[in-house]
């Protein structure tokens, strides 16, 4: 049964990144069907204007709609991202910093050694068990190399991007309009509902009413349709995740462009550093219960050496949590309207792409009204909870004691059963991969990512007296791993060279 039997008119409210990703994905998926898509956005209200780091799923999205990197990256000041470095989150000696790569085919050569050593170290054996030396991406990032190897190199490294959020929005708008999406620049002042409670139309400030069969709420934190009109409850994550504000400041780009996001813990949160081609994006994500906006800005300026500079800052509020149902009645919520988890692992656009892709597949498999809706909502909620658990783990693992903020984070008891199970497996000395599979622990993060996080923070017992486990200690030849990674790295150009699109 074609989708267009039930959905002929799709109306998207909001022209931020979520709105334009949704418009492109739907226009592409249903290009050969009689489905009209309209996107309404208010230039006066504007977009959130942040969100500059992605996971590899953004590449999957661009590939799926047939847009080449050489087309969009230069227009969006985009750079390649190998992963994220976490600096200053713990004071455990030797673990002051670690790198979280994206799971990649190339890691298959070293990951067994990584698992072996982290396992041995969890049993108290004195082996090298910090993640960075086991991952080619960590080496590339330290040397400002990009993730795309020479053509002759036979292995793939997964990567994400850094980009200017406003320019990506503009690029995607043009792409969507070229695919036939109708664009209306106007504020929506009234939302009309039919007798059965479904949304029937959006009335703009000019008095025009735009009718639809399906309405997509991409109105950002306002959540004008899903929350304000349909009253879908919002589940806050504030008990687990304290941060609710951010201050943003650009700095100049170096001659040699970096290829990782750096996340540095400050007194009441953490600061991101995201290298774009034309500037470096910086922001301090903090908790307003522990720190005023002025104090946060001063701390960020001090951190960046901008205390005496008049570079303008921007302050933002964040609402952290998720709606109970992402698809309710004839409304789908995508982006900040459906929920937000603070940006520590740059997962928001990942959730946007997942939500839209899942929705399209659900509707394609059975387009009759509401078919598959409950299962869809359960899946999306699961993704939000899994990402939340992984972010919460960063805060539980911190060993800073310099402020109440860090002490209260470290002592926070609001931890999900899943996260407790994972921490339990780790401390019991069992294999994380095998136990997560055996106990059917669902997580959006792979055992590799969990191993990196827990090992990266040095979450290990004390080393046992010499002698115990000495056979294990000598089994992995770290010199050979260093040499393998060094030789691999010879095949990867610098970030600057990787960005020289012809
Ligand atoms: C501090 C911070 C850092 C972040 N960092 C990252 C990151 O590194 N990686 C990542 O993936 N994500 C990140 N995010 C999230 C990311 O910014 C958002 O997921 C992404 O920009 C999508 O936003 P959106 O389109 O849902 O909302 P918005 O950008 O807010 O867009 C909302 C749209 O709705 C329109 N609108 C609202 N009401 C009306 C109305 N009544 N009439 C007409 N139009 C209306 C607005 O005009 C606008 O066009 C970050 C977010 C924050 C707050």
Coordinates of C-alpha atoms and ligand atoms in Angstrom, one line a residue:
X1 CA 0.0 0.0 0.0
X2 CA 1.5 3.4 -0.9
X3 CA 2.2 5.9 1.9
X4 CA 0.3 8.5 -0.1
X5 CA -3.0 6.6 0.4
X6 CA -3.0 8.0 3.9
X7 CA -0.5 10.8 4.0
X8 CA -0.8 13.3 1.2
X9 CA 0.2 16.5 3.0
X10 CA 3.1 16.7 5.4
X11 CA 3.6 19.9 7.3
X12 CA 6.8 20.5 9.2
X13 CA 6.9 23.3 11.8
X14 CA 10.5 24.6 12.2
X15 CA 13.5 25.2 10.0
X16 CA 16.4 24.3 12.3
X17 CA 18.7 21.4 11.5
X18 CA 16.0 18.9 12.6
X19 CA 13.3 20.4 10.3
X20 CA 15.5 20.4 7.3
X21 CA 16.9 16.9 7.9
X22 CA 13.3 15.7 8.2
X23 CA 12.3 17.5 5.0
X24 CA 15.1 16.1 3.0
X25 CA 14.8 12.5 4.3
X26 CA 11.0 12.4 3.7
X27 CA 11.2 14.1 0.3
X28 CA 13.9 11.6 -0.7
X29 CA 12.1 8.5 0.7
X30 CA 8.7 9.4 -0.9
X31 CA 9.9 11.1 -4.0
X32 CA 7.9 8.8 -6.3
X33 CA 4.7 9.2 -4.3
X34 CA 2.1 11.8 -4.4
X35 CA 3.2 13.3 -1.0
X36 CA 3.5 17.1 -0.7
X37 CA 5.8 18.5 2.0
X38 CA 5.6 22.1 3.4
X39 CA 8.0 23.5 6.0
X40 CA 7.1 26.6 7.9
X41 CA 9.7 28.5 9.9
X42 CA 9.8 31.9 11.5
X43 CA 13.0 33.8 10.7
X44 CA 12.1 36.2 13.5
X45 CA 12.2 33.4 16.1
X46 CA 15.3 32.0 14.6
X47 CA 17.0 28.6 15.3
X48 CA 19.1 27.5 18.3
X49 CA 22.2 28.1 16.1
X50 CA 24.4 25.5 17.9
X51 CA 25.1 21.8 17.4
X52 CA 28.4 21.7 15.6
X53 CA 29.5 18.1 16.2
X54 CA 28.1 14.9 14.8
X55 CA 28.5 11.1 15.0
X56 CA 29.0 8.9 11.8
X57 CA 25.2 8.8 11.4
X58 CA 25.3 12.2 9.7
X59 CA 27.5 10.7 7.0
X60 CA 24.9 7.9 6.6
X61 CA 22.2 10.6 6.2
X62 CA 24.1 12.7 3.6
X63 CA 25.0 9.4 1.7
X64 CA 21.3 8.3 1.8
X65 CA 20.1 11.5 0.2
X66 CA 22.9 11.4 -2.4
X67 CA 24.9 14.5 -1.2
X68 CA 28.7 14.2 -1.6
X69 CA 31.1 15.6 1.0
X70 CA 32.7 17.8 -1.6
X71 CA 29.3 19.4 -2.1
X72 CA 28.3 20.2 1.4
X73 CA 31.4 20.3 3.6
X74 CA 33.2 23.4 2.0
X75 CA 29.9 25.3 2.1
X76 CA 29.4 24.6 5.8
X77 CA 33.0 25.2 7.0
X78 CA 32.9 21.5 7.9
X79 CA 35.8 19.4 9.1
X80 CA 36.4 15.7 9.8
X81 CA 36.0 14.4 13.3
X82 CA 37.8 11.3 14.6
X83 CA 36.1 11.4 18.0
X84 CA 36.2 13.2 21.3
X85 CA 39.0 13.8 23.9
X86 CA 37.9 14.2 27.5
X87 CA 40.3 16.3 29.5
X88 CA 40.4 17.0 33.2
X89 CA 37.4 14.9 34.1
X90 CA 39.4 12.9 36.6
X91 CA 42.6 13.4 38.6
X92 CA 43.5 9.7 38.7
X93 CA 47.2 9.7 37.8
X94 CA 47.8 8.7 34.1
X95 CA 44.1 9.1 33.3
X96 CA 43.8 12.9 33.2
X97 CA 42.7 12.6 29.5
X98 CA 41.4 10.0 27.2
X99 CA 40.0 9.7 23.6
X100 CA 36.7 8.1 22.6
X101 CA 36.8 6.9 19.0
X102 CA 34.0 5.8 16.7
X103 CA 33.8 2.0 16.4
X104 CA 35.7 1.1 13.2
X105 CA 36.8 -1.8 11.1
X106 CA 40.4 -0.8 11.6
X107 CA 40.2 -1.3 15.3
X108 CA 39.7 -5.1 14.8
X109 CA 43.5 -5.3 14.8
X110 CA 44.1 -3.9 18.2
X111 CA 40.8 -4.2 20.1
X112 CA 41.4 -7.7 21.4
X113 CA 44.6 -6.5 23.0
X114 CA 42.7 -3.6 24.5
X115 CA 40.0 -5.9 25.9
X116 CA 42.7 -8.3 27.2
X117 CA 44.6 -5.6 29.0
X118 CA 41.6 -3.8 30.5
X119 CA 40.3 -7.2 31.7
X120 CA 43.7 -8.0 33.3
X121 CA 43.9 -4.5 34.8
X122 CA 40.5 -4.9 36.3
X123 CA 41.8 -8.0 38.1
X124 CA 44.7 -5.8 39.5
X125 CA 47.4 -6.8 37.1
X126 CA 49.9 -4.1 36.2
X127 CA 49.4 -3.8 32.5
X128 CA 49.0 -0.8 30.2
X129 CA 45.2 -0.2 30.2
X130 CA 44.6 3.3 29.0
X131 CA 42.6 3.3 25.8
X132 CA 44.5 5.8 23.7
X133 CA 47.4 3.6 22.6
X134 CA 45.1 1.0 21.2
X135 CA 43.1 3.1 18.8
X136 CA 44.4 4.5 15.5
X137 CA 41.9 7.4 15.7
X138 CA 43.4 8.6 18.9
X139 CA 46.8 8.8 17.2
X140 CA 45.4 10.6 14.2
X141 CA 43.6 13.1 16.4
X142 CA 46.7 13.8 18.4
X143 CA 48.5 14.6 15.1
X144 CA 45.7 16.6 13.4
X145 CA 45.2 13.9 10.7
X146 CA 41.9 13.3 9.0
X147 CA 40.1 9.9 9.1
X148 CA 40.0 9.2 5.3
X149 CA 43.0 7.1 4.3
X150 CA 44.7 6.9 0.9
X151 CA 42.7 4.8 -1.6
X152 CA 45.3 2.0 -1.4
X153 CA 44.7 1.5 2.3
X154 CA 42.3 -1.4 2.7
X155 CA 40.5 -0.5 6.0
X156 CA 37.8 1.9 6.9
X157 CA 37.8 4.3 9.8
X158 CA 34.4 5.7 10.8
X159 CA 34.1 9.4 11.4
X160 CA 31.8 12.3 12.1
X161 CA 31.9 15.9 11.2
X162 CA 32.2 19.4 12.8
X163 CA 30.3 22.1 11.0
X164 CA 28.6 25.5 11.2
X165 CA 25.0 24.7 12.3
X166 CA 23.5 27.7 10.5
X167 CA 25.3 27.0 7.2
X168 CA 24.2 23.3 7.4
X169 CA 20.6 24.6 7.9
X170 CA 21.0 26.8 4.8
X171 CA 22.5 24.0 2.7
X172 CA 19.8 21.6 3.7
X173 CA 17.1 24.2 3.0
X174 CA 18.3 24.7 -0.6
X175 CA 18.6 20.9 -1.1
X176 CA 15.0 20.3 0.2
X177 CA 13.5 23.1 -1.9
X178 CA 15.3 21.6 -4.9
X179 CA 13.5 18.3 -4.1
X180 CA 10.2 20.1 -4.2
X181 CA 9.6 21.0 -0.5
X182 CA 7.5 24.1 -0.2
X183 CA 9.1 26.7 2.2
X184 CA 7.0 29.2 4.1
X185 CA 8.8 31.9 6.1
X186 CA 6.2 33.0 8.7
X187 CA 5.4 32.6 12.3
X188 CA 2.7 30.2 13.2
X189 CA 0.3 31.9 15.6
X190 CA -2.5 29.4 16.0
X191 CA -2.6 25.6 15.9
X192 CA -6.0 24.1 15.0
X193 CA -7.3 20.7 16.1
X194 CA -10.1 18.5 14.6
X195 CA -12.9 17.2 16.8
X196 CA -11.0 14.0 17.4
X197 CA -8.0 15.9 18.8
X198 CA -5.7 15.5 15.8
X199 CA -4.0 18.6 14.5
X200 CA -5.8 19.9 11.4
X201 CA -3.9 23.1 10.5
X202 CA -1.3 25.7 11.3
X203 CA -2.4 29.4 11.0
X204 CA 0.4 31.8 10.1
X205 CA 0.8 35.4 11.2
X206 CA -0.5 36.3 7.7
X207 CA -3.7 34.5 8.4
X208 CA -3.1 31.6 6.0
X209 CA -4.0 28.1 7.3
X210 CA -1.8 25.3 6.2
X211 CA -3.6 21.9 6.3
X212 CA -2.0 18.5 6.6
X213 CA -2.4 14.8 7.3
X214 CA 0.8 14.5 9.2
X215 CA 2.4 17.3 11.2
X216 CA 6.1 17.2 12.2
X217 CA 7.1 19.2 15.3
X218 CA 10.5 20.6 14.7
X219 CA 9.9 23.8 16.6
X220 CA 12.8 23.3 19.0
X221 CA 12.6 23.6 22.8
X222 CA 9.2 25.4 22.3
X223 CA 7.6 22.0 21.3
X224 CA 4.7 23.9 19.9
X225 CA 2.8 20.9 18.7
X226 CA 3.8 17.8 20.7
X227 CA 3.8 19.5 24.1
X228 CA 2.0 22.8 23.9
X229 CA -0.9 21.6 21.8
X230 CA -1.1 17.8 22.3
X231 CA 0.0 17.9 26.0
X232 CA 2.3 14.9 25.7
X233 CA 4.1 14.7 29.1
X234 CA 7.8 15.6 29.3
X235 CA 10.2 13.4 31.4
X236 CA 13.0 15.5 32.7
X237 CA 16.5 14.0 33.1
X238 CA 17.5 16.8 35.6
X239 CA 18.0 14.3 38.4
X240 CA 20.7 12.5 36.4
X241 CA 22.0 15.4 34.3
X242 CA 22.5 18.7 36.1
X243 CA 23.5 20.9 33.2
X244 CA 20.8 23.2 32.0
X245 CA 22.6 26.2 30.4
X246 CA 25.5 27.0 28.0
X247 CA 27.6 30.0 27.0
X248 CA 29.1 30.1 23.5
X249 CA 32.2 31.9 22.2
X250 CA 34.2 31.6 19.0
X251 CA 38.0 31.7 18.8
X252 CA 40.3 31.9 15.8
X253 CA 41.3 28.8 13.9
X254 CA 45.0 27.6 14.0
X255 CA 46.9 27.2 10.8
X256 CA 46.7 23.4 11.3
X257 CA 43.1 22.4 11.8
X258 CA 42.3 19.8 14.5
X259 CA 40.4 16.6 13.9
X260 CA 38.7 15.9 17.3
X261 CA 36.3 17.6 19.6
X262 CA 37.9 18.4 23.0
X263 CA 35.7 18.3 26.0
X264 CA 37.4 19.9 29.1
X265 CA 35.9 19.7 32.5
X266 CA 35.7 23.1 34.2
X267 CA 34.4 24.0 37.7
X268 CA 30.6 23.5 37.1
X269 CA 30.4 21.6 33.8
X270 CA 32.6 21.2 30.7
X271 CA 33.8 23.2 27.7
X272 CA 33.7 22.0 24.1
X273 CA 36.3 23.0 21.5
X274 CA 35.2 22.2 18.0
X275 CA 37.5 23.0 15.1
X276 CA 35.8 24.3 11.9
X277 CA 37.6 25.6 8.8
X278 CA 37.0 29.3 9.6
X279 CA 36.9 29.4 13.4
X280 CA 36.9 27.2 16.5
X281 CA 33.5 26.8 18.2
X282 CA 33.7 26.9 22.0
X283 CA 31.0 26.6 24.6
X284 CA 30.7 26.0 28.3
X285 CA 27.8 23.7 29.3
X286 CA 27.1 24.2 33.0
X287 CA 24.5 23.9 35.7
X288 CA 22.7 27.1 36.7
X289 CA 22.0 25.7 40.1
X290 CA 25.8 25.8 40.8
X291 CA 27.0 28.8 38.8
X292 CA 25.6 32.1 37.5
X293 CA 25.7 33.0 33.8
X294 CA 28.2 35.7 34.5
X295 CA 30.5 33.4 36.4
X296 CA 30.3 30.8 33.7
X297 CA 31.2 33.3 31.0
X298 CA 34.1 34.6 33.0
X299 CA 35.4 31.0 33.6
X300 CA 35.0 30.2 29.9
X301 CA 36.8 33.4 28.9
X302 CA 39.6 32.6 31.3
X303 CA 39.9 29.1 30.0
X304 CA 40.2 30.5 26.4
X305 CA 42.4 33.4 27.2
X306 CA 39.7 35.8 26.2
X307 CA 39.2 37.6 29.5
X308 CA 40.1 41.0 28.0
X309 CA 38.6 40.4 24.6
X310 CA 35.3 41.9 23.4
X311 CA 34.3 38.8 21.3
X312 CA 30.6 38.5 21.8
X313 CA 29.2 35.6 23.8
X314 CA 25.8 33.9 23.5
X315 CA 23.9 32.4 26.4
X316 CA 21.5 29.5 26.0
X317 CA 19.1 27.5 28.2
X318 CA 18.7 23.8 27.8
X319 CA 15.7 21.6 28.7
X320 CA 17.1 18.1 29.3
X321 CA 14.8 15.1 29.0
X322 CA 12.4 13.5 26.5
X323 CA 8.7 13.5 25.7
X324 CA 6.7 10.4 26.7
X325 CA 5.6 9.8 23.1
X326 CA 7.5 11.0 20.0
X327 CA 4.7 10.1 17.7
X328 CA 1.2 11.0 19.1
X329 CA -2.0 11.3 17.1
X330 CA -1.0 12.7 13.7
X331 CA 2.1 14.5 15.0
X332 CA 5.7 13.3 15.0
X333 CA 8.3 15.2 17.1
X334 CA 11.8 15.5 15.8
X335 CA 14.8 17.4 17.3
X336 CA 14.8 19.5 20.5
X337 CA 10.9 19.3 20.6
X338 CA 11.1 15.6 21.3
X339 CA 13.9 15.9 23.9
X340 CA 17.5 16.7 24.4
X341 CA 20.4 15.1 26.2
X342 CA 23.2 17.5 26.9
X343 CA 25.7 17.6 24.1
X344 CA 28.7 15.8 25.7
X345 CA 28.8 13.1 23.1
X346 CA 27.2 15.2 20.3
X347 CA 24.2 12.8 20.0
X348 CA 21.3 15.1 19.3
X349 CA 21.5 14.9 15.5
X350 CA 22.2 11.2 15.8
X351 CA 18.8 10.9 17.5
X352 CA 17.2 13.2 14.9
X353 CA 18.4 11.0 12.0
X354 CA 17.4 7.8 13.9
X355 CA 14.0 9.1 14.6
X356 CA 13.2 10.1 11.1
X357 CA 14.7 7.0 9.6
X358 CA 12.8 4.8 11.9
X359 CA 9.5 6.7 11.3
X360 CA 9.9 6.4 7.5
X361 CA 10.6 2.6 7.7
X362 CA 7.6 2.2 10.1
X363 CA 5.2 4.0 7.8
X364 CA 6.6 2.3 4.7
X365 CA 6.0 -1.1 6.3
X366 CA 2.4 -0.3 7.1
X367 CA 1.1 3.2 6.2
X368 CA -2.4 2.8 7.7
X369 CA -3.0 5.4 10.4
X370 CA -1.1 4.8 13.6
X371 CA 0.3 1.3 12.6
X372 CA 3.5 0.5 14.5
X373 CA 3.2 3.7 16.6
X374 CA 3.6 2.2 20.1
X375 CA 6.6 0.1 19.1
X376 CA 8.2 3.1 17.4
X377 CA 7.7 5.2 20.6
X378 CA 9.3 2.4 22.6
X379 CA 12.3 2.2 20.4
X380 CA 12.9 6.0 20.4
X381 CA 12.5 6.2 24.1
X382 CA 15.0 3.3 24.4
X383 CA 17.6 5.3 22.4
X384 CA 17.1 8.4 24.6
X385 CA 17.6 6.3 27.8
X386 CA 20.7 4.5 26.4
X387 CA 22.4 7.8 25.4
X388 CA 21.4 9.3 28.8
X389 CA 23.0 6.3 30.6
X390 CA 26.3 6.7 28.8
X391 CA 26.4 10.5 29.5
X392 CA 25.6 9.9 33.1
X393 CA 28.5 7.4 33.4
X394 CA 30.9 10.3 32.6
X395 CA 29.7 12.2 35.6
X396 CA 29.6 9.2 37.9
X397 CA 33.2 8.3 36.9
X398 CA 34.6 11.8 37.6
X399 CA 36.9 11.9 40.6
X400 CA 37.0 15.7 41.0
X401 CA 36.3 17.1 44.4
X402 CA 37.1 20.8 43.7
X403 CA 33.4 22.0 43.7
X404 CA 30.0 20.9 45.0
X405 CA 29.0 20.4 41.4
X406 CA 31.5 17.6 40.9
X407 CA 31.1 16.1 44.4
X408 CA 27.3 16.0 43.9
X409 CA 27.7 14.5 40.5
X410 CA 30.1 11.8 41.8
X411 CA 27.7 10.9 44.6
X412 CA 24.5 11.0 42.4
X413 CA 22.4 7.9 43.2
X414 CA 19.9 8.4 40.4
X415 CA 21.4 5.8 38.2
X416 CA 19.3 3.5 35.9
X417 CA 19.3 -0.2 36.4
X418 CA 21.1 -0.7 33.1
X419 CA 23.9 1.6 34.1
X420 CA 24.2 -0.1 37.4
X421 CA 24.3 -3.5 35.7
X422 CA 27.1 -2.3 33.4
X423 CA 29.2 -0.9 36.3
X424 CA 28.5 -4.1 38.1
X425 CA 29.9 -6.2 35.3
X426 CA 33.0 -4.0 35.1
X427 CA 33.8 -4.2 38.8
X428 CA 33.1 -8.0 39.0
X429 CA 35.8 -8.5 36.4
X430 CA 33.6 -10.2 33.8
X431 CA 33.8 -9.6 30.1
X432 CA 31.7 -6.5 29.3
X433 CA 30.9 -7.7 25.7
X434 CA 29.9 -11.2 26.7
X435 CA 27.9 -10.2 29.7
X436 CA 26.1 -7.3 27.9
X437 CA 25.1 -9.8 25.3
X438 CA 24.2 -12.6 27.7
X439 CA 22.2 -10.4 30.0
X440 CA 20.6 -8.7 27.0
X441 CA 21.6 -5.2 28.1
X442 CA 20.4 -2.8 25.5
X443 CA 22.7 0.2 24.8
X444 CA 23.2 2.5 21.9
X445 CA 26.9 2.3 22.8
X446 CA 29.0 -0.7 21.9
X447 CA 31.1 -2.5 24.5
X448 CA 34.1 -0.8 22.9
X449 CA 32.7 2.6 23.9
X450 CA 31.9 1.4 27.4
X451 CA 35.4 -0.1 27.8
X452 CA 36.9 3.2 26.6
X453 CA 34.9 5.2 29.0
X454 CA 35.5 3.1 32.1
X455 CA 39.2 2.4 31.2
X456 CA 39.6 6.1 30.2
X457 CA 38.6 7.3 33.6
X458 CA 41.0 4.7 35.2
X459 CA 38.1 3.0 36.9
X460 CA 40.3 0.2 38.2
X461 CA 41.2 -1.4 41.5
X462 CA 44.6 -0.9 43.0
X463 CA 47.4 -2.9 41.4
X464 CA 48.2 -6.2 43.2
X465 CA 51.7 -6.9 44.5
X466 CA 54.3 -7.9 41.8
X467 CA 54.1 -11.5 40.8
X468 CA 50.3 -11.8 40.5
X469 CA 49.3 -12.1 36.9
X470 CA 52.8 -11.4 35.6
X471 CA 52.1 -13.8 32.6
X472 CA 49.2 -11.6 31.6
X473 CA 51.3 -8.5 32.0
X474 CA 53.8 -9.5 29.4
X475 CA 51.3 -11.0 26.9
X476 CA 50.5 -7.9 24.9
X477 CA 53.4 -6.3 23.2
X478 CA 52.6 -2.5 23.4
X479 CA 55.6 -1.7 21.2
X480 CA 54.1 -3.8 18.4
X481 CA 50.8 -2.0 18.8
X482 CA 52.5 1.4 18.7
X483 CA 54.3 0.4 15.5
X484 CA 51.2 -1.0 13.8
X485 CA 49.3 2.3 14.5
X486 CA 52.3 4.4 13.5
X487 CA 52.4 2.6 10.2
X488 CA 48.7 2.8 9.6
X489 CA 48.8 6.5 10.3
X490 CA 51.3 7.0 7.4
X491 CA 48.3 6.4 5.1
X492 CA 46.2 9.2 6.5
X493 CA 46.6 12.9 5.3
X494 CA 46.5 15.8 7.6
X495 CA 43.1 17.4 8.3
X496 CA 44.1 20.4 6.2
X497 CA 45.0 18.2 3.2
X498 CA 41.8 16.1 3.7
X499 CA 39.8 19.3 3.4
X500 CA 41.4 20.4 0.2
X501 CA 38.5 19.3 -2.0
X502 CA 39.2 19.7 -5.7
Ligands
LIG1 C1 24.4 24.2 23.9 C2 24.1 23.2 22.9 C3 25.0 22.5 22.2 C4 24.7 21.5 21.2 N1 25.7 20.8 20.6 C5 25.3 19.8 19.8 C6 26.3 19.0 19.1 O1 27.5 19.2 19.3 N2 25.8 18.0 18.3 C7 24.5 17.7 18.1 O2 24.2 16.8 17.3 N3 23.6 18.5 18.6 C8 23.9 19.5 19.5 N4 23.0 20.3 20.0 C9 21.6 20.1 19.7 C10 21.3 20.7 18.3 O3 21.6 22.1 18.4 C11 19.9 20.5 17.9 O4 19.5 19.2 18.0 C12 19.7 20.9 16.4 O5 20.2 22.2 16.2 C13 18.3 20.8 16.0 O6 17.5 21.8 16.6 P1 16.0 21.9 16.2 O7 15.9 22.0 14.7 O8 15.2 20.9 16.9 O9 15.6 23.3 16.9 P2 15.9 24.8 16.5 O10 17.2 25.0 15.9 O11 15.6 25.6 17.7 O12 14.8 25.2 15.4 C14 13.4 25.4 15.8 C15 12.7 26.0 14.6 O13 11.3 26.1 14.8 C16 10.9 27.4 14.4 N5 9.7 27.8 15.2 C17 9.4 27.6 16.5 N6 8.2 28.0 16.8 C18 7.7 28.5 15.6 C19 6.5 29.1 15.3 N7 5.5 29.3 16.2 N8 6.2 29.5 14.0 C20 7.2 29.3 13.1 N9 8.4 28.7 13.3 C21 8.6 28.3 14.6 C22 12.1 28.3 14.7 O14 12.0 29.5 14.0 C23 13.2 27.4 14.1 O15 13.2 27.5 12.7 C24 23.3 21.3 21.0 C25 22.3 22.0 21.6 C26 22.7 22.9 22.6 C27 21.6 23.7 23.3

